[in-house]
Amino acid sequence: MTKLLEVEGLSKNFGGLQVSSDISMTLNAGDRCALIGPNGAGKTTFVNLVTGVIPPSAGTIRLDGQDITKLPAAERVRLGLIRSFQVARLFKSMTVREHLELAVLQRGRRTFRLFANVAKVAGLADEVAGLLDTMGLSQVAHTAVGSLAYGQQRLLEIALALAMKPKVLILDEPAAGVPHSESQRILDAIDRLPRELAVLMIEHDMDLVFRFARTIVVLAQGRLLCSGTAREIVADPRVREVYLGSRADAH
Amino acid sequence: METMFGIAVDGVAYGMILFIISVGLSVTLGLMRVVNLAHGAFAMVGGYVASYAAQNAGLPYGLALVVAVALTVLATLPLERLLYRRIYGSANELAQVLLTIGLTFVIVAGINYLFGPTLKRIPLPEMLTGTVELGPKAIPTHRAFVIGAGAATLLGLWWLLERTDFGIRLRAAVDDPAMAAALGIRTERLYLATFALGTGLAALGGVLGAELLPLEPYYAIRYIVLFLAVVAVGGAGSIFGSAAAALALGIVDTAGKYLIPNFGEFFFYVALILILFRWPHGFFKGRAA
Amino acid sequence: MTSVAERPDPMTDPMSRHTPPAARRDLGWIGIPLVAAVGLAAYWLLPDDLALLTRIAASALFVLSLDLVLGYGGIATLGQAAMFGTGAYAAGIVAVNWNSDPFVMLAAGGLAGGLVALVTGALILHARGLTLLMLTIAVGQIVQEVANKARDWTGGSDGLSGIDPAPVLGLFRFDMFGRTSYLFALAVLVAGLMVARRIVRSPFGLACRGVREDPLRISAIGGSPKSYLVALYGVAGVFAGVAGALTAVTSGIVGLDSAGFPWSAEALVMLVLGGTGRLYGAVIGTAAFMGIHHVLAASDPFHWMGFIGLFLIGIVLFLPGGIASGFERLGALLRGKENRA
């Protein structure tokens, strides 16, 4: 099995505050892994460290065997480490189709073509049509994103990530803000992701986690508490204590 | 040696004028986040009012100065209420540029209508026309007066911002507008007062600097670039930054004119680009009050 | 917010709004022939104002370059005239010293404008807000100052005169009535509009729109916002340089004010009058601005300043929802008219 993402001893301190300490984990091709943990466990910090938004204090990150610890965020994206955003962050005046065109063109480094016609770039229309179809967005292809329903914006976020041909895909709460009854559609879309992809999902909603994940990693207070299959995690008393305990606090 | 002394005196005097006018722009930019391209027009209005008061109404220089500053502030306060209030905040950059360019055009046209296109002077009183002895050197009295006025403005502003209630609230609002509002600082009144302070300083500089920046209707467009340059280098909202930047630019510009008469302005703008390339938020931002 | 729950399946939902694909772009095809047609009509209808019409055509190309920068890249600049002036001087110097073929002059202008834009853009486009405005102004002042001091080449404050362009294609002489000048300027403007339209519809244009809306999101899909902006600035610099060269060809003289701050500011005013981000807005705005200028300034240039000043203030204040939305509506209005036509 190909190790796509290897994180070793990743740590981060802000001033004297240790927000992530000594986190190690591996994602293989085809993995469907969920990263969970109570609020303030350091999930977002972890994602920001891995994607290069903030530099780590210690540790290494390798993507498909290549050390990317010191690479800037945009370079990691080009190598295939893609994230979707927790809050849909899209270009409001551009249509769904234009978003996907832009992402595909950017991936192929064809965005500095000044005199080409977007409509006539070889292979672009087919690829975009395929993405629209996979995510069930064909009907709204020509709608400006500003007037799109929120659930559809989330689907577009995932489609955008997919358009960049990721090796490792990090989904940051892909169903946040979407009504519970509709999260199934998001999950369906995630099910249709290419099999060989390694997917890491950060999620609060335990229903979603159990429906999606084959393995689960639990963070608490910036540390890796435990990891294992869904069954093992459910049975782990430490998880119950940390997770349920803090959940009770939140109310 | 004579030349160096001349450069120093003229450069510092020129810098002080730039400082007095620009610091008003800097304070309004720092607090209200408004790029006020009409600031030069306000300085020009001050100069014209003083010129009229002195030449046509026969007021003495000092009184003309006071009348000019007061009238300019009074005349521009309604603009704050009617126009500027709508475009505060850095999100409105394009609207600010357009509205204040528009206002500048209107003021230029109005000044021309009222006073005509010719150069206007503010006659200096006898007291300011000679020279003062400074040891073995003699300085034109007007230059000495301008330098003194600039220093007084700097001290006065320092006192106002560091030692008064208004200053404390102003600094709080510049540092953290949300926090200031939460603490119950009434930003509307604070904005109005700050705007008045800014235009008052512009008018003061317009009057004092009439010998160095001659009064004609295109004044408002011609010199605004200089004032913006001072603010950009000094850092928005920084008084000592404005002073240092204005003096530096004044001396560099004057030295350029004396020593390399062909390339004065050229050096000025090259220096500006280099400084802003290295310190995009202004050379003095975060180093001074 | 319309939630997914309230909506039926998007696959079958007839309520999903369909913006007709690229509705705004469709106008482009009508807009460019329209500019050509109106331009030609003006040639026959206003034979005594050809000098003014020529200035409008050349200036419109300059304002078009600003629209690329501001309307498609979101770069607020008060120094676009730096590239215009550079292009004008380059064309003039080439004509006076080496080759006065009008196309060679345009090429020299475009090249010079593009180079200055690329070099200065790489230096200044990391900045934002007042700092960027200031830097663009400073670049313009430097160009102007260099032109002022390099008297031997540029004529300094007297201006560069004695530019005598050769006949277009060796066939059409620049006549004393300015007929050739105008038709040449109109042709270059129409060609410029076509190229600009091509660029904004290209992958590059798409990426630039993305940068204007959200530079960080562009980084998140692996792009570099600054390199897009610098490239766009360079492209717009070519347009501005060609516009400057066109002015040199048609007027035969280049002055220091061609690189000055007021000319940059005026271009901004013209663009906003016509509407940003739609290319032909540049033409409409320039024609309106310079047309009214011609009428009002004939009596007193200050009346004109007062008028345009009030107009600007009015635009900012009385178009609710900001300038952009106001021009959307103006655009829709014009679109209706042009569709009917």
PDB file of C-alpha atoms in Angstrom, chain B residues 32-270:
ATOM      1  CA  MET B  32     -11.212  56.989   9.709  1.00  0.00           C
ATOM      2  CA  ARG B  33      -9.315  55.022   7.055  1.00  0.00           C
ATOM      3  CA  VAL B  34     -10.090  57.582   4.415  1.00  0.00           C
ATOM      4  CA  VAL B  35      -7.665  58.492   1.626  1.00  0.00           C
ATOM      5  CA  ASN B  36      -8.559  62.161   1.436  1.00  0.00           C
ATOM      6  CA  LEU B  37      -7.256  63.506  -1.852  1.00  0.00           C
ATOM      7  CA  ALA B  38      -9.062  66.794  -1.080  1.00  0.00           C
ATOM      8  CA  HIS B  39      -6.713  67.487   1.815  1.00  0.00           C
ATOM      9  CA  GLY B  40      -4.529  69.685  -0.365  1.00  0.00           C
ATOM     10  CA  ALA B  41      -7.635  71.589  -1.404  1.00  0.00           C
ATOM     11  CA  PHE B  42      -8.380  72.321   2.264  1.00  0.00           C
ATOM     12  CA  ALA B  43      -4.864  73.682   2.703  1.00  0.00           C
ATOM     13  CA  MET B  44      -5.391  75.834  -0.367  1.00  0.00           C
ATOM     14  CA  VAL B  45      -8.699  77.165   0.964  1.00  0.00           C
ATOM     15  CA  GLY B  46      -6.926  78.192   4.153  1.00  0.00           C
ATOM     16  CA  GLY B  47      -4.279  80.014   2.168  1.00  0.00           C
ATOM     17  CA  TYR B  48      -6.792  81.855   0.018  1.00  0.00           C
ATOM     18  CA  VAL B  49      -8.910  82.921   2.981  1.00  0.00           C
ATOM     19  CA  ALA B  50      -5.802  84.296   4.718  1.00  0.00           C
ATOM     20  CA  SER B  51      -4.750  86.055   1.537  1.00  0.00           C
ATOM     21  CA  TYR B  52      -8.173  87.668   1.208  1.00  0.00           C
ATOM     22  CA  ALA B  53      -8.306  88.587   4.888  1.00  0.00           C
ATOM     23  CA  ALA B  54      -4.866  90.180   4.772  1.00  0.00           C
ATOM     24  CA  GLN B  55      -4.946  91.871   1.381  1.00  0.00           C
ATOM     25  CA  ASN B  56      -8.593  92.825   0.902  1.00  0.00           C
ATOM     26  CA  ALA B  57      -9.921  93.078   4.442  1.00  0.00           C
ATOM     27  CA  GLY B  58      -6.665  94.510   5.771  1.00  0.00           C
ATOM     28  CA  LEU B  59      -6.350  92.186   8.746  1.00  0.00           C
ATOM     29  CA  PRO B  60      -2.924  91.780  10.374  1.00  0.00           C
ATOM     30  CA  TYR B  61      -1.073  88.557   9.539  1.00  0.00           C
ATOM     31  CA  GLY B  62      -1.700  86.842  12.855  1.00  0.00           C
ATOM     32  CA  LEU B  63      -5.395  87.562  12.823  1.00  0.00           C
ATOM     33  CA  ALA B  64      -5.701  86.546   9.168  1.00  0.00           C
ATOM     34  CA  LEU B  65      -4.079  83.238  10.089  1.00  0.00           C
ATOM     35  CA  VAL B  66      -6.571  82.574  12.872  1.00  0.00           C
ATOM     36  CA  VAL B  67      -9.532  83.609  10.718  1.00  0.00           C
ATOM     37  CA  ALA B  68      -8.337  81.382   7.873  1.00  0.00           C
ATOM     38  CA  VAL B  69      -7.998  78.302  10.067  1.00  0.00           C
ATOM     39  CA  ALA B  70     -11.336  78.893  11.773  1.00  0.00           C
ATOM     40  CA  LEU B  71     -13.229  79.561   8.555  1.00  0.00           C
ATOM     41  CA  THR B  72     -11.730  76.553   6.794  1.00  0.00           C
ATOM     42  CA  VAL B  73     -12.701  74.267   9.640  1.00  0.00           C
ATOM     43  CA  LEU B  74     -16.215  75.708   9.750  1.00  0.00           C
ATOM     44  CA  ALA B  75     -16.612  75.414   6.004  1.00  0.00           C
ATOM     45  CA  THR B  76     -15.443  71.815   5.859  1.00  0.00           C
ATOM     46  CA  LEU B  77     -17.346  70.418   8.850  1.00  0.00           C
ATOM     47  CA  PRO B  78     -20.572  70.039   6.848  1.00  0.00           C
ATOM     48  CA  LEU B  79     -18.559  68.024   4.315  1.00  0.00           C
ATOM     49  CA  GLU B  80     -17.724  65.530   7.038  1.00  0.00           C
ATOM     50  CA  ARG B  81     -21.402  65.137   7.858  1.00  0.00           C
ATOM     51  CA  LEU B  82     -22.640  65.046   4.278  1.00  0.00           C
ATOM     52  CA  LEU B  83     -19.880  63.332   2.342  1.00  0.00           C
ATOM     53  CA  TYR B  84     -17.014  61.811   4.260  1.00  0.00           C
ATOM     54  CA  ARG B  85     -19.069  59.913   6.798  1.00  0.00           C
ATOM     55  CA  ARG B  86     -20.391  57.719   4.017  1.00  0.00           C
ATOM     56  CA  ILE B  87     -17.016  56.603   2.762  1.00  0.00           C
ATOM     57  CA  TYR B  88     -15.090  55.862   5.972  1.00  0.00           C
ATOM     58  CA  GLY B  89     -13.393  52.504   6.155  1.00  0.00           C
ATOM     59  CA  SER B  90     -10.743  50.845   4.044  1.00  0.00           C
ATOM     60  CA  ALA B  91     -13.330  48.884   2.029  1.00  0.00           C
ATOM     61  CA  ASN B  92     -14.327  52.071   0.236  1.00  0.00           C
ATOM     62  CA  GLU B  93     -10.974  52.902  -1.302  1.00  0.00           C
ATOM     63  CA  LEU B  94     -12.191  53.500  -4.844  1.00  0.00           C
ATOM     64  CA  ALA B  95     -15.197  55.510  -3.661  1.00  0.00           C
ATOM     65  CA  GLN B  96     -12.861  57.598  -1.483  1.00  0.00           C
ATOM     66  CA  VAL B  97     -10.528  58.342  -4.346  1.00  0.00           C
ATOM     67  CA  LEU B  98     -13.390  59.298  -6.666  1.00  0.00           C
ATOM     68  CA  LEU B  99     -15.355  61.360  -4.180  1.00  0.00           C
ATOM     69  CA  THR B 100     -12.364  63.280  -2.929  1.00  0.00           C
ATOM     70  CA  ILE B 101     -11.056  63.872  -6.455  1.00  0.00           C
ATOM     71  CA  GLY B 102     -14.521  65.192  -7.281  1.00  0.00           C
ATOM     72  CA  LEU B 103     -14.476  67.430  -4.240  1.00  0.00           C
ATOM     73  CA  THR B 104     -11.015  68.673  -5.173  1.00  0.00           C
ATOM     74  CA  PHE B 105     -12.204  69.583  -8.667  1.00  0.00           C
ATOM     75  CA  VAL B 106     -15.194  71.458  -7.247  1.00  0.00           C
ATOM     76  CA  ILE B 107     -12.994  73.382  -4.815  1.00  0.00           C
ATOM     77  CA  VAL B 108     -10.464  74.218  -7.550  1.00  0.00           C
ATOM     78  CA  ALA B 109     -13.276  75.509  -9.757  1.00  0.00           C
ATOM     79  CA  GLY B 110     -14.810  77.432  -6.866  1.00  0.00           C
ATOM     80  CA  ILE B 111     -11.517  79.060  -5.876  1.00  0.00           C
ATOM     81  CA  ASN B 112     -10.921  80.087  -9.465  1.00  0.00           C
ATOM     82  CA  TYR B 113     -14.435  81.510  -9.682  1.00  0.00           C
ATOM     83  CA  LEU B 114     -14.002  83.548  -6.516  1.00  0.00           C
ATOM     84  CA  PHE B 115     -10.352  84.585  -6.736  1.00  0.00           C
ATOM     85  CA  GLY B 116      -9.308  84.122 -10.345  1.00  0.00           C
ATOM     86  CA  PRO B 117      -6.460  82.067 -11.797  1.00  0.00           C
ATOM     87  CA  THR B 118      -3.575  84.333 -10.807  1.00  0.00           C
ATOM     88  CA  LEU B 119      -1.056  83.724  -8.056  1.00  0.00           C
ATOM     89  CA  LYS B 120      -2.118  85.039  -4.633  1.00  0.00           C
ATOM     90  CA  ARG B 121       0.204  86.206  -1.924  1.00  0.00           C
ATOM     91  CA  ILE B 122      -0.183  86.571   1.800  1.00  0.00           C
ATOM     92  CA  PRO B 123       1.893  89.676   2.592  1.00  0.00           C
ATOM     93  CA  LEU B 124       4.250  89.012   5.456  1.00  0.00           C
ATOM     94  CA  PRO B 125       4.359  91.510   8.296  1.00  0.00           C
ATOM     95  CA  GLU B 126       7.510  93.573   8.783  1.00  0.00           C
ATOM     96  CA  MET B 127       8.440  91.313  11.670  1.00  0.00           C
ATOM     97  CA  LEU B 128       8.861  88.303   9.415  1.00  0.00           C
ATOM     98  CA  THR B 129      10.642  89.843   6.454  1.00  0.00           C
ATOM     99  CA  GLY B 130      14.214  90.368   7.660  1.00  0.00           C
ATOM    100  CA  THR B 131      16.739  87.918   8.912  1.00  0.00           C
ATOM    101  CA  VAL B 132      17.549  86.704  12.375  1.00  0.00           C
ATOM    102  CA  GLU B 133      21.132  86.287  13.553  1.00  0.00           C
ATOM    103  CA  LEU B 134      22.001  82.860  14.814  1.00  0.00           C
ATOM    104  CA  GLY B 135      25.568  83.106  15.972  1.00  0.00           C
ATOM    105  CA  PRO B 136      27.638  83.843  12.883  1.00  0.00           C
ATOM    106  CA  LYS B 137      24.784  82.825  10.545  1.00  0.00           C
ATOM    107  CA  ALA B 138      21.721  84.721   9.404  1.00  0.00           C
ATOM    108  CA  ILE B 139      18.442  82.975   8.737  1.00  0.00           C
ATOM    109  CA  PRO B 140      15.502  84.542   6.904  1.00  0.00           C
ATOM    110  CA  THR B 141      13.000  85.366   9.642  1.00  0.00           C
ATOM    111  CA  HIS B 142      10.157  83.711   7.769  1.00  0.00           C
ATOM    112  CA  ARG B 143      12.045  80.405   7.606  1.00  0.00           C
ATOM    113  CA  ALA B 144      12.785  80.599  11.309  1.00  0.00           C
ATOM    114  CA  PHE B 145       9.143  81.378  11.988  1.00  0.00           C
ATOM    115  CA  VAL B 146       7.966  78.396   9.926  1.00  0.00           C
ATOM    116  CA  ILE B 147      10.417  76.080  11.660  1.00  0.00           C
ATOM    117  CA  GLY B 148       9.249  77.357  15.020  1.00  0.00           C
ATOM    118  CA  ALA B 149       5.608  76.942  14.066  1.00  0.00           C
ATOM    119  CA  GLY B 150       6.269  73.388  12.900  1.00  0.00           C
ATOM    120  CA  ALA B 151       8.004  72.511  16.121  1.00  0.00           C
ATOM    121  CA  ALA B 152       5.170  74.082  18.086  1.00  0.00           C
ATOM    122  CA  THR B 153       2.643  72.054  16.087  1.00  0.00           C
ATOM    123  CA  LEU B 154       4.569  68.889  16.811  1.00  0.00           C
ATOM    124  CA  LEU B 155       4.702  69.656  20.526  1.00  0.00           C
ATOM    125  CA  GLY B 156       1.068  70.739  20.585  1.00  0.00           C
ATOM    126  CA  LEU B 157      -0.070  67.551  18.883  1.00  0.00           C
ATOM    127  CA  TRP B 158       2.068  65.472  21.180  1.00  0.00           C
ATOM    128  CA  TRP B 159       0.493  67.186  24.160  1.00  0.00           C
ATOM    129  CA  LEU B 160      -2.984  66.791  22.694  1.00  0.00           C
ATOM    130  CA  LEU B 161      -2.574  63.091  22.019  1.00  0.00           C
ATOM    131  CA  GLU B 162      -0.585  62.103  25.084  1.00  0.00           C
ATOM    132  CA  ARG B 163      -1.961  64.351  27.746  1.00  0.00           C
ATOM    133  CA  THR B 164      -5.617  64.985  27.024  1.00  0.00           C
ATOM    134  CA  ASP B 165      -8.763  62.921  27.245  1.00  0.00           C
ATOM    135  CA  PHE B 166      -9.420  63.486  23.539  1.00  0.00           C
ATOM    136  CA  GLY B 167      -5.991  62.102  22.719  1.00  0.00           C
ATOM    137  CA  ILE B 168      -6.465  58.991  24.799  1.00  0.00           C
ATOM    138  CA  ARG B 169      -9.747  58.225  23.102  1.00  0.00           C
ATOM    139  CA  LEU B 170      -8.319  58.986  19.696  1.00  0.00           C
ATOM    140  CA  ARG B 171      -5.372  56.667  20.168  1.00  0.00           C
ATOM    141  CA  ALA B 172      -7.632  53.948  21.522  1.00  0.00           C
ATOM    142  CA  ALA B 173      -9.874  54.229  18.473  1.00  0.00           C
ATOM    143  CA  VAL B 174      -6.924  54.133  16.061  1.00  0.00           C
ATOM    144  CA  ASP B 175      -5.439  51.069  17.742  1.00  0.00           C
ATOM    145  CA  ASP B 176      -8.656  49.093  17.988  1.00  0.00           C
ATOM    146  CA  PRO B 177     -11.893  50.653  16.720  1.00  0.00           C
ATOM    147  CA  ALA B 178     -14.074  47.759  17.864  1.00  0.00           C
ATOM    148  CA  MET B 179     -12.674  47.894  21.378  1.00  0.00           C
ATOM    149  CA  ALA B 180     -13.072  51.659  21.504  1.00  0.00           C
ATOM    150  CA  ALA B 181     -16.722  51.378  20.505  1.00  0.00           C
ATOM    151  CA  ALA B 182     -17.237  48.681  23.119  1.00  0.00           C
ATOM    152  CA  LEU B 183     -15.787  50.998  25.745  1.00  0.00           C
ATOM    153  CA  GLY B 184     -18.415  53.550  24.884  1.00  0.00           C
ATOM    154  CA  ILE B 185     -16.242  56.005  22.981  1.00  0.00           C
ATOM    155  CA  ARG B 186     -18.582  57.956  20.750  1.00  0.00           C
ATOM    156  CA  THR B 187     -16.876  57.506  17.436  1.00  0.00           C
ATOM    157  CA  GLU B 188     -19.149  59.904  15.555  1.00  0.00           C
ATOM    158  CA  ARG B 189     -18.097  62.868  17.630  1.00  0.00           C
ATOM    159  CA  LEU B 190     -14.540  61.650  17.713  1.00  0.00           C
ATOM    160  CA  TYR B 191     -14.514  61.455  13.914  1.00  0.00           C
ATOM    161  CA  LEU B 192     -15.957  64.929  13.597  1.00  0.00           C
ATOM    162  CA  ALA B 193     -13.403  66.374  15.994  1.00  0.00           C
ATOM    163  CA  THR B 194     -10.548  64.566  14.276  1.00  0.00           C
ATOM    164  CA  PHE B 195     -11.725  65.743  10.886  1.00  0.00           C
ATOM    165  CA  ALA B 196     -11.788  69.315  12.216  1.00  0.00           C
ATOM    166  CA  LEU B 197      -8.285  68.863  13.581  1.00  0.00           C
ATOM    167  CA  GLY B 198      -7.111  67.543  10.220  1.00  0.00           C
ATOM    168  CA  THR B 199      -8.565  70.381   8.160  1.00  0.00           C
ATOM    169  CA  GLY B 200      -7.400  72.947  10.705  1.00  0.00           C
ATOM    170  CA  LEU B 201      -3.841  71.697  10.353  1.00  0.00           C
ATOM    171  CA  ALA B 202      -4.176  71.712   6.563  1.00  0.00           C
ATOM    172  CA  ALA B 203      -5.341  75.339   6.629  1.00  0.00           C
ATOM    173  CA  LEU B 204      -2.553  76.322   9.033  1.00  0.00           C
ATOM    174  CA  GLY B 205       0.030  74.750   6.745  1.00  0.00           C
ATOM    175  CA  GLY B 206      -1.557  76.340   3.704  1.00  0.00           C
ATOM    176  CA  VAL B 207      -1.205  79.808   5.247  1.00  0.00           C
ATOM    177  CA  LEU B 208       2.266  79.368   6.726  1.00  0.00           C
ATOM    178  CA  GLY B 209       3.613  77.703   3.611  1.00  0.00           C
ATOM    179  CA  ALA B 210       2.276  80.169   1.063  1.00  0.00           C
ATOM    180  CA  GLU B 211       5.847  81.391   0.415  1.00  0.00           C
ATOM    181  CA  LEU B 212       7.077  77.880  -0.340  1.00  0.00           C
ATOM    182  CA  LEU B 213       3.996  76.341  -1.950  1.00  0.00           C
ATOM    183  CA  PRO B 214       2.558  79.296  -3.904  1.00  0.00           C
ATOM    184  CA  LEU B 215      -1.202  79.782  -3.920  1.00  0.00           C
ATOM    185  CA  GLU B 216      -2.951  79.236  -7.240  1.00  0.00           C
ATOM    186  CA  PRO B 217      -6.041  77.188  -8.109  1.00  0.00           C
ATOM    187  CA  TYR B 218      -4.096  74.092  -9.168  1.00  0.00           C
ATOM    188  CA  TYR B 219      -2.339  74.020  -5.764  1.00  0.00           C
ATOM    189  CA  ALA B 220      -4.865  71.381  -4.646  1.00  0.00           C
ATOM    190  CA  ILE B 221      -3.816  68.972  -7.374  1.00  0.00           C
ATOM    191  CA  ARG B 222      -0.143  69.914  -7.625  1.00  0.00           C
ATOM    192  CA  TYR B 223       0.907  69.262  -4.045  1.00  0.00           C
ATOM    193  CA  ILE B 224      -1.428  66.503  -2.864  1.00  0.00           C
ATOM    194  CA  VAL B 225       1.092  63.978  -4.173  1.00  0.00           C
ATOM    195  CA  LEU B 226       3.706  65.383  -1.778  1.00  0.00           C
ATOM    196  CA  PHE B 227       1.363  65.170   1.194  1.00  0.00           C
ATOM    197  CA  LEU B 228       0.364  61.610   0.351  1.00  0.00           C
ATOM    198  CA  ALA B 229       4.027  60.700   0.032  1.00  0.00           C
ATOM    199  CA  VAL B 230       4.729  61.949   3.540  1.00  0.00           C
ATOM    200  CA  VAL B 231       1.846  59.947   4.970  1.00  0.00           C
ATOM    201  CA  ALA B 232       2.770  56.799   3.061  1.00  0.00           C
ATOM    202  CA  VAL B 233       6.371  56.930   4.293  1.00  0.00           C
ATOM    203  CA  GLY B 234       5.520  58.102   7.792  1.00  0.00           C
ATOM    204  CA  GLY B 235       2.779  55.555   8.316  1.00  0.00           C
ATOM    205  CA  ALA B 236      -0.878  56.429   8.682  1.00  0.00           C
ATOM    206  CA  GLY B 237      -1.786  57.813  12.073  1.00  0.00           C
ATOM    207  CA  SER B 238       1.779  58.323  13.243  1.00  0.00           C
ATOM    208  CA  ILE B 239       2.636  61.880  14.275  1.00  0.00           C
ATOM    209  CA  PHE B 240       6.344  61.423  14.757  1.00  0.00           C
ATOM    210  CA  GLY B 241       6.413  59.286  11.641  1.00  0.00           C
ATOM    211  CA  SER B 242       4.894  62.149   9.676  1.00  0.00           C
ATOM    212  CA  ALA B 243       7.352  64.613  11.166  1.00  0.00           C
ATOM    213  CA  ALA B 244      10.368  62.450  10.407  1.00  0.00           C
ATOM    214  CA  ALA B 245       9.153  61.619   6.905  1.00  0.00           C
ATOM    215  CA  ALA B 246       8.275  65.239   6.140  1.00  0.00           C
ATOM    216  CA  LEU B 247      11.657  66.517   7.332  1.00  0.00           C
ATOM    217  CA  ALA B 248      13.508  63.775   5.484  1.00  0.00           C
ATOM    218  CA  LEU B 249      11.605  64.408   2.273  1.00  0.00           C
ATOM    219  CA  GLY B 250      11.931  68.163   2.687  1.00  0.00           C
ATOM    220  CA  ILE B 251      15.679  68.001   3.141  1.00  0.00           C
ATOM    221  CA  VAL B 252      16.210  65.412   0.374  1.00  0.00           C
ATOM    222  CA  ASP B 253      14.126  67.444  -2.026  1.00  0.00           C
ATOM    223  CA  THR B 254      15.864  70.710  -1.153  1.00  0.00           C
ATOM    224  CA  ALA B 255      19.311  69.138  -1.269  1.00  0.00           C
ATOM    225  CA  GLY B 256      18.456  67.673  -4.658  1.00  0.00           C
ATOM    226  CA  LYS B 257      17.486  71.109  -5.934  1.00  0.00           C
ATOM    227  CA  TYR B 258      20.664  72.749  -4.624  1.00  0.00           C
ATOM    228  CA  LEU B 259      23.213  70.075  -5.390  1.00  0.00           C
ATOM    229  CA  ILE B 260      21.922  68.209  -8.407  1.00  0.00           C
ATOM    230  CA  PRO B 261      19.404  70.669  -9.795  1.00  0.00           C
ATOM    231  CA  ASN B 262      18.457  68.298 -12.585  1.00  0.00           C
ATOM    232  CA  PHE B 263      17.321  65.421 -10.484  1.00  0.00           C
ATOM    233  CA  GLY B 264      15.687  66.699  -7.286  1.00  0.00           C
ATOM    234  CA  GLU B 265      12.249  65.204  -7.661  1.00  0.00           C
ATOM    235  CA  PHE B 266      13.635  62.149  -9.294  1.00  0.00           C
ATOM    236  CA  PHE B 267      15.572  61.212  -6.145  1.00  0.00           C
ATOM    237  CA  PHE B 268      12.594  62.023  -4.020  1.00  0.00           C
ATOM    238  CA  TYR B 269      10.394  59.455  -5.774  1.00  0.00           C
ATOM    239  CA  VAL B 270      13.073  56.818  -6.147  1.00  0.00           C
TER     240      VAL B 270
END
